[in-house]
mmCIF file of C-alpha atoms and ligand atoms in Angstrom:
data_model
loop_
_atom_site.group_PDB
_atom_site.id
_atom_site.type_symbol
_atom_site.label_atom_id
_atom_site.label_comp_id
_atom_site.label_asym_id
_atom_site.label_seq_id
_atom_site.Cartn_x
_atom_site.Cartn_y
_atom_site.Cartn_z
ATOM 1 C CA UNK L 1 10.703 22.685 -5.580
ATOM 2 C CA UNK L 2 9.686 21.320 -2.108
ATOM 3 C CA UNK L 3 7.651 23.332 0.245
ATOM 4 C CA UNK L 4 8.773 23.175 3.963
ATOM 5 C CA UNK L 5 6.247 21.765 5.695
ATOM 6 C CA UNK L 6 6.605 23.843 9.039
ATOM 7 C CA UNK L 7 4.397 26.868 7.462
ATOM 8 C CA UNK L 8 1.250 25.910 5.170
ATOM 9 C CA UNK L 9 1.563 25.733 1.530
ATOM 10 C CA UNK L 10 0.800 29.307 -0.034
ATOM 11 C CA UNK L 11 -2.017 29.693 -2.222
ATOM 12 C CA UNK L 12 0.601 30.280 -4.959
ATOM 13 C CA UNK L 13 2.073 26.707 -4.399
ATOM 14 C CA UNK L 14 -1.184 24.825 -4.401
ATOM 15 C CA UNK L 15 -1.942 26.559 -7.685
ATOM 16 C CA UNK L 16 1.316 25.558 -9.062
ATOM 17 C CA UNK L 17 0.579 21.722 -8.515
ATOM 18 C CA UNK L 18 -3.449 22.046 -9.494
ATOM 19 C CA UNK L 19 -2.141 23.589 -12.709
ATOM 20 C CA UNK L 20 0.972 20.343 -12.945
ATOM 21 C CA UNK L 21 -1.591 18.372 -12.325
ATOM 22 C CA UNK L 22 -4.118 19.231 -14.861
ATOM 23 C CA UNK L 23 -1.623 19.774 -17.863
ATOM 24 C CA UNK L 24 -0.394 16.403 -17.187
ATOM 25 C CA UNK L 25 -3.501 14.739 -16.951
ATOM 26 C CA UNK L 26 -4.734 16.773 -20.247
ATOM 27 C CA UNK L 27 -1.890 14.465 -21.986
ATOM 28 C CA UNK L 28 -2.320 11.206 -20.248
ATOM 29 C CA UNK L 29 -2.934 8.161 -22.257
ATOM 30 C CA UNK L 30 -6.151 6.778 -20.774
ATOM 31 C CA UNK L 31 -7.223 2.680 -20.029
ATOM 32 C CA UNK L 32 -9.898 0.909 -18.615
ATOM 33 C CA UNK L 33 -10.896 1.473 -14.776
ATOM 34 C CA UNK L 34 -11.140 -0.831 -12.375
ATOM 35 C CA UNK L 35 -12.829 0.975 -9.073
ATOM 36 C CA UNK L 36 -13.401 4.409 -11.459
ATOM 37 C CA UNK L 37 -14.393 4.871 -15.212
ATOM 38 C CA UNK L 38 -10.939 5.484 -16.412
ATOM 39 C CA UNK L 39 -6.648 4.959 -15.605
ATOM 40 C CA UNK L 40 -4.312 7.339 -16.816
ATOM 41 C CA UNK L 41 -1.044 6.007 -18.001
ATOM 42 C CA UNK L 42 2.222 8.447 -16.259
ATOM 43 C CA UNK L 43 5.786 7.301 -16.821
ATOM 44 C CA UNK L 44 5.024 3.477 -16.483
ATOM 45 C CA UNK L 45 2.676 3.191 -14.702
ATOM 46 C CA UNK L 46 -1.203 3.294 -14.272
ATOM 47 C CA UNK L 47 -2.679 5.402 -11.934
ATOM 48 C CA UNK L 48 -6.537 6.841 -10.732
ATOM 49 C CA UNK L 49 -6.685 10.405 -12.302
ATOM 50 C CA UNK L 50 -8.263 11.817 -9.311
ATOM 51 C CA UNK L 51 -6.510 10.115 -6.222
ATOM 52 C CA UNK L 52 -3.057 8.603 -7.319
ATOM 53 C CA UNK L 53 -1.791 11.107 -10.142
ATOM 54 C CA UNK L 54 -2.927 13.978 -8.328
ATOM 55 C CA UNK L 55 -1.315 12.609 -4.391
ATOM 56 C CA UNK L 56 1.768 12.034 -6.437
ATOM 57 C CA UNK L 57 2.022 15.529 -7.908
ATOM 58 C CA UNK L 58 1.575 16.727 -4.244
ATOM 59 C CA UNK L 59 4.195 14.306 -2.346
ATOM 60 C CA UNK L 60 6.643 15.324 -5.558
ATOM 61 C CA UNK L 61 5.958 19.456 -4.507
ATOM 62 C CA UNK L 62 5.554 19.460 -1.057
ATOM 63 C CA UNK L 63 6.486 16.231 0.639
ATOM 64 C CA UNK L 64 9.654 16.522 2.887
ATOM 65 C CA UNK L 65 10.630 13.415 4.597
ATOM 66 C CA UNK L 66 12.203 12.851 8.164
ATOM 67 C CA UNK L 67 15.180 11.195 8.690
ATOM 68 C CA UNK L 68 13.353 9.010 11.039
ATOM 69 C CA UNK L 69 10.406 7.965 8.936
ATOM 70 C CA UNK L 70 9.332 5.081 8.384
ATOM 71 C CA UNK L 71 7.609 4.112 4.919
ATOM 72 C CA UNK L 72 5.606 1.147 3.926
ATOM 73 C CA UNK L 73 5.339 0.518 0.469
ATOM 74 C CA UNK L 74 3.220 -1.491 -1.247
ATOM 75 C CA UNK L 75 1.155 -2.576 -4.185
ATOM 76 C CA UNK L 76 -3.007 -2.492 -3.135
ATOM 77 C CA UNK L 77 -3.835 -6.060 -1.588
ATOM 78 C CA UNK L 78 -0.722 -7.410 -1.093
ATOM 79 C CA UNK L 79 -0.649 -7.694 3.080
ATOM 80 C CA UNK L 80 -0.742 -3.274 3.388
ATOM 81 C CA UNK L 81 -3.327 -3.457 6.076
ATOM 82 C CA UNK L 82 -1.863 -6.270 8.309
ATOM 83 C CA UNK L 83 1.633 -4.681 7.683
ATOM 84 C CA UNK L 84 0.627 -1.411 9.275
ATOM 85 C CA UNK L 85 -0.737 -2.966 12.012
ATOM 86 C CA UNK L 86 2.720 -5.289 12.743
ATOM 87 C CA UNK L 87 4.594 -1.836 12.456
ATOM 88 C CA UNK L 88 2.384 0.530 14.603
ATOM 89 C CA UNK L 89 2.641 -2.142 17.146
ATOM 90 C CA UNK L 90 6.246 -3.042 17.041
ATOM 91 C CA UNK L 91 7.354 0.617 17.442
ATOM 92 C CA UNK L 92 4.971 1.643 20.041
ATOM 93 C CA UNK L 93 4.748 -1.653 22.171
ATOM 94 C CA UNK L 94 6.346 -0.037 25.115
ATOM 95 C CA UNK L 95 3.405 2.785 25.265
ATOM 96 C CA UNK L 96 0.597 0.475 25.802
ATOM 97 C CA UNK L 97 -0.456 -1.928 26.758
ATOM 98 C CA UNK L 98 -2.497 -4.964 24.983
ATOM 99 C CA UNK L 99 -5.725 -3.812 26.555
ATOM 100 C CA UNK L 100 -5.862 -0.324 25.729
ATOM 101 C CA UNK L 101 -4.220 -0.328 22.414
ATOM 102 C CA UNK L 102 -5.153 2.283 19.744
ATOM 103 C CA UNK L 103 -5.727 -0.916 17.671
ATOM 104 C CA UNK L 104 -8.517 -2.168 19.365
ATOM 105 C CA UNK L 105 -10.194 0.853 18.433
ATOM 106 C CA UNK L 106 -9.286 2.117 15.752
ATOM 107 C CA UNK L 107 -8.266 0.108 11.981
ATOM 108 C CA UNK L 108 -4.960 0.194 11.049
ATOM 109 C CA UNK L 109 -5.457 2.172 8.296
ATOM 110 C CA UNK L 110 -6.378 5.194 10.817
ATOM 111 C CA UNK L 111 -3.119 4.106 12.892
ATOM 112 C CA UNK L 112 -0.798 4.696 9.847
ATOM 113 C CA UNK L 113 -1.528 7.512 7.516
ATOM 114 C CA UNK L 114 -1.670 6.922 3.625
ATOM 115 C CA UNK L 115 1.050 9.734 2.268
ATOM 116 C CA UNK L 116 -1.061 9.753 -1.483
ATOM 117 C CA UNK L 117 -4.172 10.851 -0.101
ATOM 118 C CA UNK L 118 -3.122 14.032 1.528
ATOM 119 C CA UNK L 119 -3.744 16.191 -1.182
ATOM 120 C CA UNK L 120 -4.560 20.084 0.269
ATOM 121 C CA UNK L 121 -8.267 20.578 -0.113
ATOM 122 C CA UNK L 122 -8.570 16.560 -0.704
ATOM 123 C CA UNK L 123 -10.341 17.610 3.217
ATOM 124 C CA UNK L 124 -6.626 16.874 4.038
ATOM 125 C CA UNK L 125 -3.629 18.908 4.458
ATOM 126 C CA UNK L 126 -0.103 17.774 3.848
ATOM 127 C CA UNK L 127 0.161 20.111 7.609
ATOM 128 C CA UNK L 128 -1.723 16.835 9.393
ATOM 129 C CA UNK L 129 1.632 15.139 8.633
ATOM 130 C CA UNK L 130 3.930 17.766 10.126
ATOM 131 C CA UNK L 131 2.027 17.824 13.616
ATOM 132 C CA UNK L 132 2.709 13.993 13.665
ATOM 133 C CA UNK L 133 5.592 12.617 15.959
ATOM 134 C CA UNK L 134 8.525 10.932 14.814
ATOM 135 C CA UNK L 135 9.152 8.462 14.052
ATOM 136 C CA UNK L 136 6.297 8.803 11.690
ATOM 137 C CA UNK L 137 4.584 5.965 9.955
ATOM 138 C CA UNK L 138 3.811 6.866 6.235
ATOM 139 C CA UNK L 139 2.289 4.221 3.758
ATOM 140 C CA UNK L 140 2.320 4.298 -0.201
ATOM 141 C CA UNK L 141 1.364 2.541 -3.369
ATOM 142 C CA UNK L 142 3.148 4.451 -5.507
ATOM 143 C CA UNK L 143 6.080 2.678 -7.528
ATOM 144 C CA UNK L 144 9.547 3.191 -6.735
ATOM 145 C CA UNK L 145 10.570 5.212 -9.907
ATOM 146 C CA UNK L 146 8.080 8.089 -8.840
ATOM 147 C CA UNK L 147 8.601 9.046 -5.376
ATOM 148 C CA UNK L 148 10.619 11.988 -4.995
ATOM 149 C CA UNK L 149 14.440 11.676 -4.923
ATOM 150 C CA UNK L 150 14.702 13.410 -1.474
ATOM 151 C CA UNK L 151 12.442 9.925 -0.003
ATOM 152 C CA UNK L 152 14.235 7.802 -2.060
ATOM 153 C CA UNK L 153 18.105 9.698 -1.636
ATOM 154 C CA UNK L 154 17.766 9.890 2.233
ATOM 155 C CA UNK L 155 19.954 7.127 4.041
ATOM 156 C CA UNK L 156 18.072 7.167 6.914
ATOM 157 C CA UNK L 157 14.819 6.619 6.548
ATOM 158 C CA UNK L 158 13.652 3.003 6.278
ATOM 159 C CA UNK L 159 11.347 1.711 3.715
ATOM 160 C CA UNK L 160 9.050 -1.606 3.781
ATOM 161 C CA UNK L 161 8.068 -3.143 0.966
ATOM 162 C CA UNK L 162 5.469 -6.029 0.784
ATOM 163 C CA UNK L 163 4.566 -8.287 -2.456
ATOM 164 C CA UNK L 164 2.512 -11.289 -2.592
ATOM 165 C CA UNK L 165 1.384 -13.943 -5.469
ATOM 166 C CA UNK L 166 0.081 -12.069 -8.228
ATOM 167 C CA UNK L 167 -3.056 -14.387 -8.536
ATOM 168 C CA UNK L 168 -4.191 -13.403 -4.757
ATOM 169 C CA UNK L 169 -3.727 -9.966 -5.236
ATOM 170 C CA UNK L 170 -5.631 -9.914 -9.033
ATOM 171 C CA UNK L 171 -8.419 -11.862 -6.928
ATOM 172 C CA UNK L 172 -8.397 -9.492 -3.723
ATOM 173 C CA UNK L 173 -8.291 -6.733 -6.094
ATOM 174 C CA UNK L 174 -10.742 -7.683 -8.262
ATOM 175 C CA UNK L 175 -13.485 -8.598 -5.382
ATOM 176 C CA UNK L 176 -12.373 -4.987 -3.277
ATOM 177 C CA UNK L 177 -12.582 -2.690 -6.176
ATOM 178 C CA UNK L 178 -15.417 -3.806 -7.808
ATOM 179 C CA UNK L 179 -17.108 -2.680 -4.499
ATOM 180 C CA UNK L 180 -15.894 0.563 -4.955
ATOM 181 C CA UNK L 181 -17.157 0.761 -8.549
ATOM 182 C CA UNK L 182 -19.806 3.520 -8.698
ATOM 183 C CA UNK L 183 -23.334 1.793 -9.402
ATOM 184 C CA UNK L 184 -23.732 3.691 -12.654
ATOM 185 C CA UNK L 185 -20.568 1.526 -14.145
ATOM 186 C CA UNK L 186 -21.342 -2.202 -14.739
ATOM 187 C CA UNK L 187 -19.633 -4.152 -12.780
ATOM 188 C CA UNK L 188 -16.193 -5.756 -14.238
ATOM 189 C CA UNK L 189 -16.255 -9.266 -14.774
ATOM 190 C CA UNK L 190 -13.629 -11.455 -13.778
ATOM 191 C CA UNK L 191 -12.370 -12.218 -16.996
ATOM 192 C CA UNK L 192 -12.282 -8.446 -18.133
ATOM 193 C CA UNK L 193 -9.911 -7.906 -15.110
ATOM 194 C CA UNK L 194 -8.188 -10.884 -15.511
ATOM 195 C CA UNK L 195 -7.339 -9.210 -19.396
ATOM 196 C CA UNK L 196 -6.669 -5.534 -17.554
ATOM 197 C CA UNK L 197 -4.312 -7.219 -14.749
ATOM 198 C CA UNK L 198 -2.375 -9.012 -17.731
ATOM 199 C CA UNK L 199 -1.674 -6.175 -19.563
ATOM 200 C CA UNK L 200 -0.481 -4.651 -16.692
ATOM 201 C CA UNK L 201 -3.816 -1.962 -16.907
ATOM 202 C CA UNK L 202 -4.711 -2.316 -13.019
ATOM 203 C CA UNK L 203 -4.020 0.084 -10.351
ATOM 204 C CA UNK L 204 -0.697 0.862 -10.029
ATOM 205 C CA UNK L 205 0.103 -1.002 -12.408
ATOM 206 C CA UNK L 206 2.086 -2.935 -13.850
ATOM 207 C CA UNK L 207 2.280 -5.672 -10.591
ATOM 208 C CA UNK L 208 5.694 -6.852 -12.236
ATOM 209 C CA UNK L 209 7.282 -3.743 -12.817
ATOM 210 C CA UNK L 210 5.946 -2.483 -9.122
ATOM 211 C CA UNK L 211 7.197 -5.761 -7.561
ATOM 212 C CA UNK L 212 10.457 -5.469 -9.652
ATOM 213 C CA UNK L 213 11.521 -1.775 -8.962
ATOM 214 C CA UNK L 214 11.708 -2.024 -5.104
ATOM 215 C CA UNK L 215 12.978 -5.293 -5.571
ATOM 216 C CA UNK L 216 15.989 -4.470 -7.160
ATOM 217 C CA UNK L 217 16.848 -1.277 -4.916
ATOM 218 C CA UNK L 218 16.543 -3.649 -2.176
ATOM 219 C CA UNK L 219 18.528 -5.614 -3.158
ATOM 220 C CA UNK L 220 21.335 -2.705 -3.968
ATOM 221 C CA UNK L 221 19.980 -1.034 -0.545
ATOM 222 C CA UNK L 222 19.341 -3.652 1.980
ATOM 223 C CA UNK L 223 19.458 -1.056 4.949
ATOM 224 C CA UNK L 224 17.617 1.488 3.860
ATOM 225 C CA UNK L 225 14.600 -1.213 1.809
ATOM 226 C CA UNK L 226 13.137 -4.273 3.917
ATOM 227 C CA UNK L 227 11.398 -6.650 0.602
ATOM 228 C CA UNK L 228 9.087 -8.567 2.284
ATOM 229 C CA UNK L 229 6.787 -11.312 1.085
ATOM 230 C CA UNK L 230 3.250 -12.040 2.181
ATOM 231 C CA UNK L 231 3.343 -15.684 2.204
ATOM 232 C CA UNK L 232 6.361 -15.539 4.005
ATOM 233 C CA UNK L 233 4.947 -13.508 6.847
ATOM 234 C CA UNK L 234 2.326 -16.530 6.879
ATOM 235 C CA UNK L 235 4.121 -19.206 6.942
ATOM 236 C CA UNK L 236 6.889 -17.811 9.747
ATOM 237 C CA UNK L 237 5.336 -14.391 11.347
ATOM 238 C CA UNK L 238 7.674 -14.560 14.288
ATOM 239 C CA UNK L 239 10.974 -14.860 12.155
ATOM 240 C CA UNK L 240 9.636 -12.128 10.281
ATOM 241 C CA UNK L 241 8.962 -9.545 12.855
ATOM 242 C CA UNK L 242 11.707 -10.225 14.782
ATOM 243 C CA UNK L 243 13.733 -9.084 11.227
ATOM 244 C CA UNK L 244 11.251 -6.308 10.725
ATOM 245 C CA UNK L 245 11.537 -4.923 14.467
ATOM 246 C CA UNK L 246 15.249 -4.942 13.799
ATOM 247 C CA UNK L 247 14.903 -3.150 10.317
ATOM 248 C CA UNK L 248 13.034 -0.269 11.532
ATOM 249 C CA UNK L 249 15.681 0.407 14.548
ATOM 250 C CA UNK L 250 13.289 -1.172 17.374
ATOM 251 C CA UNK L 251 14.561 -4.796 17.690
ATOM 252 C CA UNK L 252 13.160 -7.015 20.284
ATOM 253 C CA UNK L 253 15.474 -7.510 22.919
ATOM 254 C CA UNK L 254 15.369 -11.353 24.758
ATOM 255 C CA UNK L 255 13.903 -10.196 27.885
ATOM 256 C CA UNK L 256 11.112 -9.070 25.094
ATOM 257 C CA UNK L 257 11.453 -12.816 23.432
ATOM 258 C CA UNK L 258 11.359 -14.674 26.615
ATOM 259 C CA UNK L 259 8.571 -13.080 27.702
ATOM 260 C CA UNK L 260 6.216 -13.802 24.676
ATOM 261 C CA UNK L 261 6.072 -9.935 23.260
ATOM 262 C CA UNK L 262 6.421 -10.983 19.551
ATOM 263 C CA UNK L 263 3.748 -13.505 19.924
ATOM 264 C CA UNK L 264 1.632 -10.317 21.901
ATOM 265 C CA UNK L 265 1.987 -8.343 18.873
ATOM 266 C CA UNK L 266 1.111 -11.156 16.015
ATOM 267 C CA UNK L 267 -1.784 -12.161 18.220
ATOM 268 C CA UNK L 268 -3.001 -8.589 18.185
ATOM 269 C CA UNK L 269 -2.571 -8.491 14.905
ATOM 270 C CA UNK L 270 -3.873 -11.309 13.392
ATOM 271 C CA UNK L 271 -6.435 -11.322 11.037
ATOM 272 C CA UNK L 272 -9.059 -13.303 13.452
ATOM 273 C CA UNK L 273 -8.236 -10.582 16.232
ATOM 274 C CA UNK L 274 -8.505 -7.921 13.817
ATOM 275 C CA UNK L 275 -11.620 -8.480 12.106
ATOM 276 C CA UNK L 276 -13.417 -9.320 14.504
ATOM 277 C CA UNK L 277 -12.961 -6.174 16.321
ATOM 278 C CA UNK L 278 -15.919 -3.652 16.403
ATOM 279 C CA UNK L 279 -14.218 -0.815 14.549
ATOM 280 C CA UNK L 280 -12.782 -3.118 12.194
ATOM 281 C CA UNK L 281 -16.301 -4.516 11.106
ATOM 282 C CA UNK L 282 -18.503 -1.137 11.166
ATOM 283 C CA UNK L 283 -16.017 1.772 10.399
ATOM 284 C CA UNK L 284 -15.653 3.962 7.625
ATOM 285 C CA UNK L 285 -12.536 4.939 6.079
ATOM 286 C CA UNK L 286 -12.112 8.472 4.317
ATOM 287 C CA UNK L 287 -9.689 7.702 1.994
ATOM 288 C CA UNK L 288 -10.712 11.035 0.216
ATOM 289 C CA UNK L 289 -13.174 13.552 -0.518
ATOM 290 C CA UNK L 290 -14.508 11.172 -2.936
ATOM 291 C CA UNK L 291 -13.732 7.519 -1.806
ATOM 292 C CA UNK L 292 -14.927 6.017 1.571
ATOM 293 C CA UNK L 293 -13.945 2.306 2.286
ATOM 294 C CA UNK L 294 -15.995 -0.029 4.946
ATOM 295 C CA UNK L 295 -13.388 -1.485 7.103
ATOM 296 C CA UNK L 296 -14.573 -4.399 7.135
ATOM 297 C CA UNK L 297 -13.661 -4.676 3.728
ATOM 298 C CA UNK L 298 -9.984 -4.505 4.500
ATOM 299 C CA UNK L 299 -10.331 -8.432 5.826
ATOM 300 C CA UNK L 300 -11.483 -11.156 3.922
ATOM 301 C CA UNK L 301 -10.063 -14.251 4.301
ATOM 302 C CA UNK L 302 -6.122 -13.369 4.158
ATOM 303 C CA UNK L 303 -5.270 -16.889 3.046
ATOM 304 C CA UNK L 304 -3.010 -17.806 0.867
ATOM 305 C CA UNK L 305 -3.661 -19.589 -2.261
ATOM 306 C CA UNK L 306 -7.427 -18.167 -3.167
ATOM 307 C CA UNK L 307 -7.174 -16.750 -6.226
ATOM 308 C CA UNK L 308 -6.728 -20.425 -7.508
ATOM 309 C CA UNK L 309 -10.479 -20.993 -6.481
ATOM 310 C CA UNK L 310 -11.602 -18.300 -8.578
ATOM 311 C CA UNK L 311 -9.081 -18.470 -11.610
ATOM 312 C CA UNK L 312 -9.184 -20.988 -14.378
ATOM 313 C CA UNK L 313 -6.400 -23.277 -14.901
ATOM 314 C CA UNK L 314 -6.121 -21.963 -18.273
ATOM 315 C CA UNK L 315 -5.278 -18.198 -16.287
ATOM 316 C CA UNK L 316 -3.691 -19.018 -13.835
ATOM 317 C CA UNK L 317 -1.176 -20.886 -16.247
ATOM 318 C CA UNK L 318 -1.378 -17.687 -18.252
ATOM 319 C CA UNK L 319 -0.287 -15.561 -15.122
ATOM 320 C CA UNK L 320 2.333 -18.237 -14.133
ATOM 321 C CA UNK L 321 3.439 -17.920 -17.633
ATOM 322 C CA UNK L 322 3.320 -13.788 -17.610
ATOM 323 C CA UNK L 323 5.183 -13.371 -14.104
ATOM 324 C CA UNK L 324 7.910 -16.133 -14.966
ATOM 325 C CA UNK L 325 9.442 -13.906 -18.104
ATOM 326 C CA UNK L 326 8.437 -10.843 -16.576
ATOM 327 C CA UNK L 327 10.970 -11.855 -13.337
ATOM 328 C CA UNK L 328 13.151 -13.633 -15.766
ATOM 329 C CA UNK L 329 16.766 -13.068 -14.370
ATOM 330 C CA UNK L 330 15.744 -11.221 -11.488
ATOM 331 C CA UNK L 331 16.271 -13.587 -8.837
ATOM 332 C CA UNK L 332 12.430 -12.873 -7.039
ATOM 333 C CA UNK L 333 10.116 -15.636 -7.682
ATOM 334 C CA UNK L 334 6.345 -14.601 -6.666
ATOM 335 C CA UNK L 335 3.911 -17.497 -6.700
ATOM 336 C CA UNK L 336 3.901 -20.289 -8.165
HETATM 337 P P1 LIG Y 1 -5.061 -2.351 0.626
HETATM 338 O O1 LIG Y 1 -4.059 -2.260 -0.467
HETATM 339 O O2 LIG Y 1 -6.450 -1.967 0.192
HETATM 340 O O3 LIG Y 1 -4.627 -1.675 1.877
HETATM 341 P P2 LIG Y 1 -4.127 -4.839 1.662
HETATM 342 O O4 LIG Y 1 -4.219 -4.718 3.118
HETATM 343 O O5 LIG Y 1 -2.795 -4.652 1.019
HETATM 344 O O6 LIG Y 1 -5.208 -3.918 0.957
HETATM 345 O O7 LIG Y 1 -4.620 -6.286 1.229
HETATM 346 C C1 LIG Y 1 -5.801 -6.824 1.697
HETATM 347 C C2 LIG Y 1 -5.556 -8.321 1.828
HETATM 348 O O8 LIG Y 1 -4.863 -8.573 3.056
HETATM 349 C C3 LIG Y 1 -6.876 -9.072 1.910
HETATM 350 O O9 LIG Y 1 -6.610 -10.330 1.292
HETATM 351 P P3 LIG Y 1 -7.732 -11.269 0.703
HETATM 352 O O10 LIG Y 1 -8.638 -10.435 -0.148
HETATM 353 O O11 LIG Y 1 -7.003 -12.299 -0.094
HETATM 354 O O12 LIG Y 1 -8.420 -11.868 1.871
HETATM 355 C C4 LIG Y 1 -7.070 -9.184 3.404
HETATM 356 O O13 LIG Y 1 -7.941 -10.193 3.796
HETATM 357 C C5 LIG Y 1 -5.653 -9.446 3.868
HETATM 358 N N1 LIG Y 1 -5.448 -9.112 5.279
HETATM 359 C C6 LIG Y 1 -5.903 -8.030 5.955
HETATM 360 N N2 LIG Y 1 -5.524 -8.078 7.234
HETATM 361 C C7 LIG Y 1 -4.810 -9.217 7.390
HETATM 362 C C8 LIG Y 1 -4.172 -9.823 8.512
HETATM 363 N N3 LIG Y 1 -4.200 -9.287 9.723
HETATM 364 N N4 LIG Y 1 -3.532 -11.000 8.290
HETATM 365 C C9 LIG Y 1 -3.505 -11.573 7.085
HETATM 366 N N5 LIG Y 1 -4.096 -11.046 5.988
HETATM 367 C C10 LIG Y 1 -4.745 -9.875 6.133
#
């Protein structure tokens, strides 16, 4: 039953999830980690015990969405962090100005609060959310199938969803978690992930099925679920945020065109603006009590292409091979 989020969550209702959450976990089949010793396998799909099971047991309880939120969805290294940058800036371009914008200062993570992490005594409270303005700008990894009916049923609320080629995100995956590996695990080689990411044992996993279930609503809900492709958004950024402004109710008008906003906002956002930026290269991000990320580690190279430079030809035929049947009849082609 969801908890209304205008008066805290009762010690009674926190104990209800902490005690959902650990009988659940107690039955979980387990696989191989990738940034943490273990996954645990829940209804499809493979999740951190600690972070992602237990953030989804608390947006299922107590999450109530808004009418006028705004969602980004997403599968880890597929374009999140550039994404939530494009939005916060699109919706609030009228409130500043490019040389006092929140972005400069702080990463765009910070700017656009990750729903799974807000976990009561995670040193977050679902309450931080209800203090926020509308429209509010909520991001999530979790698949499609498990958010909670009333984000998914809601009409009004608009959901992004970005994908990218499954051998850039195995490689940007692969290189970002292994950095969040605690030193007492070895780290994972290439080729073991390249195995986990195949069978579909990664996090939130499996890509395919991630990729495929907001695919597919989007396509039977095209105004309520934006699908969005990362190489797409490099090859023609301004096409795309035009579309994207226009999605989330905040379309550029031509004044706005003429007068070189969309360019203002993919300049701001680009990845040479971005990581470059002082906060962006010496920050810390609490994604919970356990996990802190380096900012910097959000930026890379953001290219397209670079997991061939890691990946055999012999895998990345392999992949090819995998995402082809996987997306057989589909209509979404992802790579190449
Ligand atoms: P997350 O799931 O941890 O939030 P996410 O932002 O989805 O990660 O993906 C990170 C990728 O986006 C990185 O790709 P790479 O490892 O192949 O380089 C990162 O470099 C890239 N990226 C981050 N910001 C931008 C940006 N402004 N423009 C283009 N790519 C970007």
């Amino acid at each position: 039953m969801a908890a209304s989020l205008t008066s805290p969550l009762c010690d009674q209702q926190h104990s209800n999830s902490n005690e959902r959450y650990e009988e659940t976990l107690a039955k979980l089949p387990i696989g191989k980690g990738w940034a943490t010793e273990h996954l645990v396998h829940y209804q499809g799909f493979w999740l951190t015990p600690r972070t992602a099971l237990k953030g989804l047991m608390w947006i299922q309880d107590h999450f109530n969405p808004r009418a006028t939120d705004i969602f980004l969805a997403s599968s880890p290294k597929t374009g999140t962090t550039w994404l939530k940058a494009l939005i916060f800036a699109i919706v609030n371009r009228t409130r500043y100005g490019i040389s006092d914008h929140p972005l400069l200062t702080a990463g765009p993570h910070d700017c656009f609060p990750f729903l799974d992490t807000y976990v009561d005594g995670n040193n977050r409270s679902l309450h931080e959310l209800d203090v926020l303005p509308s429209p509010r700008l909520l991001s999530t990894h979790l698949p499609l199938g498990l958010l909670p009916n009333s984000m998914t049923d809601d009409q009004s609320c608009r959901l992004v969803y970005i994908c990218r080629d499954p051998k850039d995100v195995l490689v940007s995956k692969w290189l970002f978690l292994n950095k969040l590996r605690p030193r007492q695990l070895p780290p994972l080689s290439l080729e073991e992930a390249f195995e986990l990411f195949c069978q579909g044992v990664s996090h939130y996993g499996p890509y395919w099925n991630h990729v495929l279930g907001y695919w597919k609503a989007s396509l039977e809900n095209p105004e309520k679920i934006l699908f969005l492709k990362y190489e797409d958004l490099k090859k023609d950024p301004f096409v795309v945020v035009k579309r994207l402004g226009e999605f989330i109710g905040h379309p550029f008008s031509l004044e706005e065109e003429s007068g070189g906003v969309v360019e203002g906002i993919l300049k701001l956002c680009s990845f040479e603006n971005l990581s470059n930026l002082e906060v962006n290269k010496t920050s810390v991000l609490k994604y919970s009590r356990d996990i802190r990320v380096d900012n910097r580690d959000f930026f890379r190279k953001g290219e397209v292409g670079d997991g061939n430079n890691y990946l055999t030809e012999e895998m990345i035929q392999r992949l090819n091979a995998i995402i082809s049947e996987k997306l057989l009849g589909s209509g979404l082609e992802l790579g190449n």
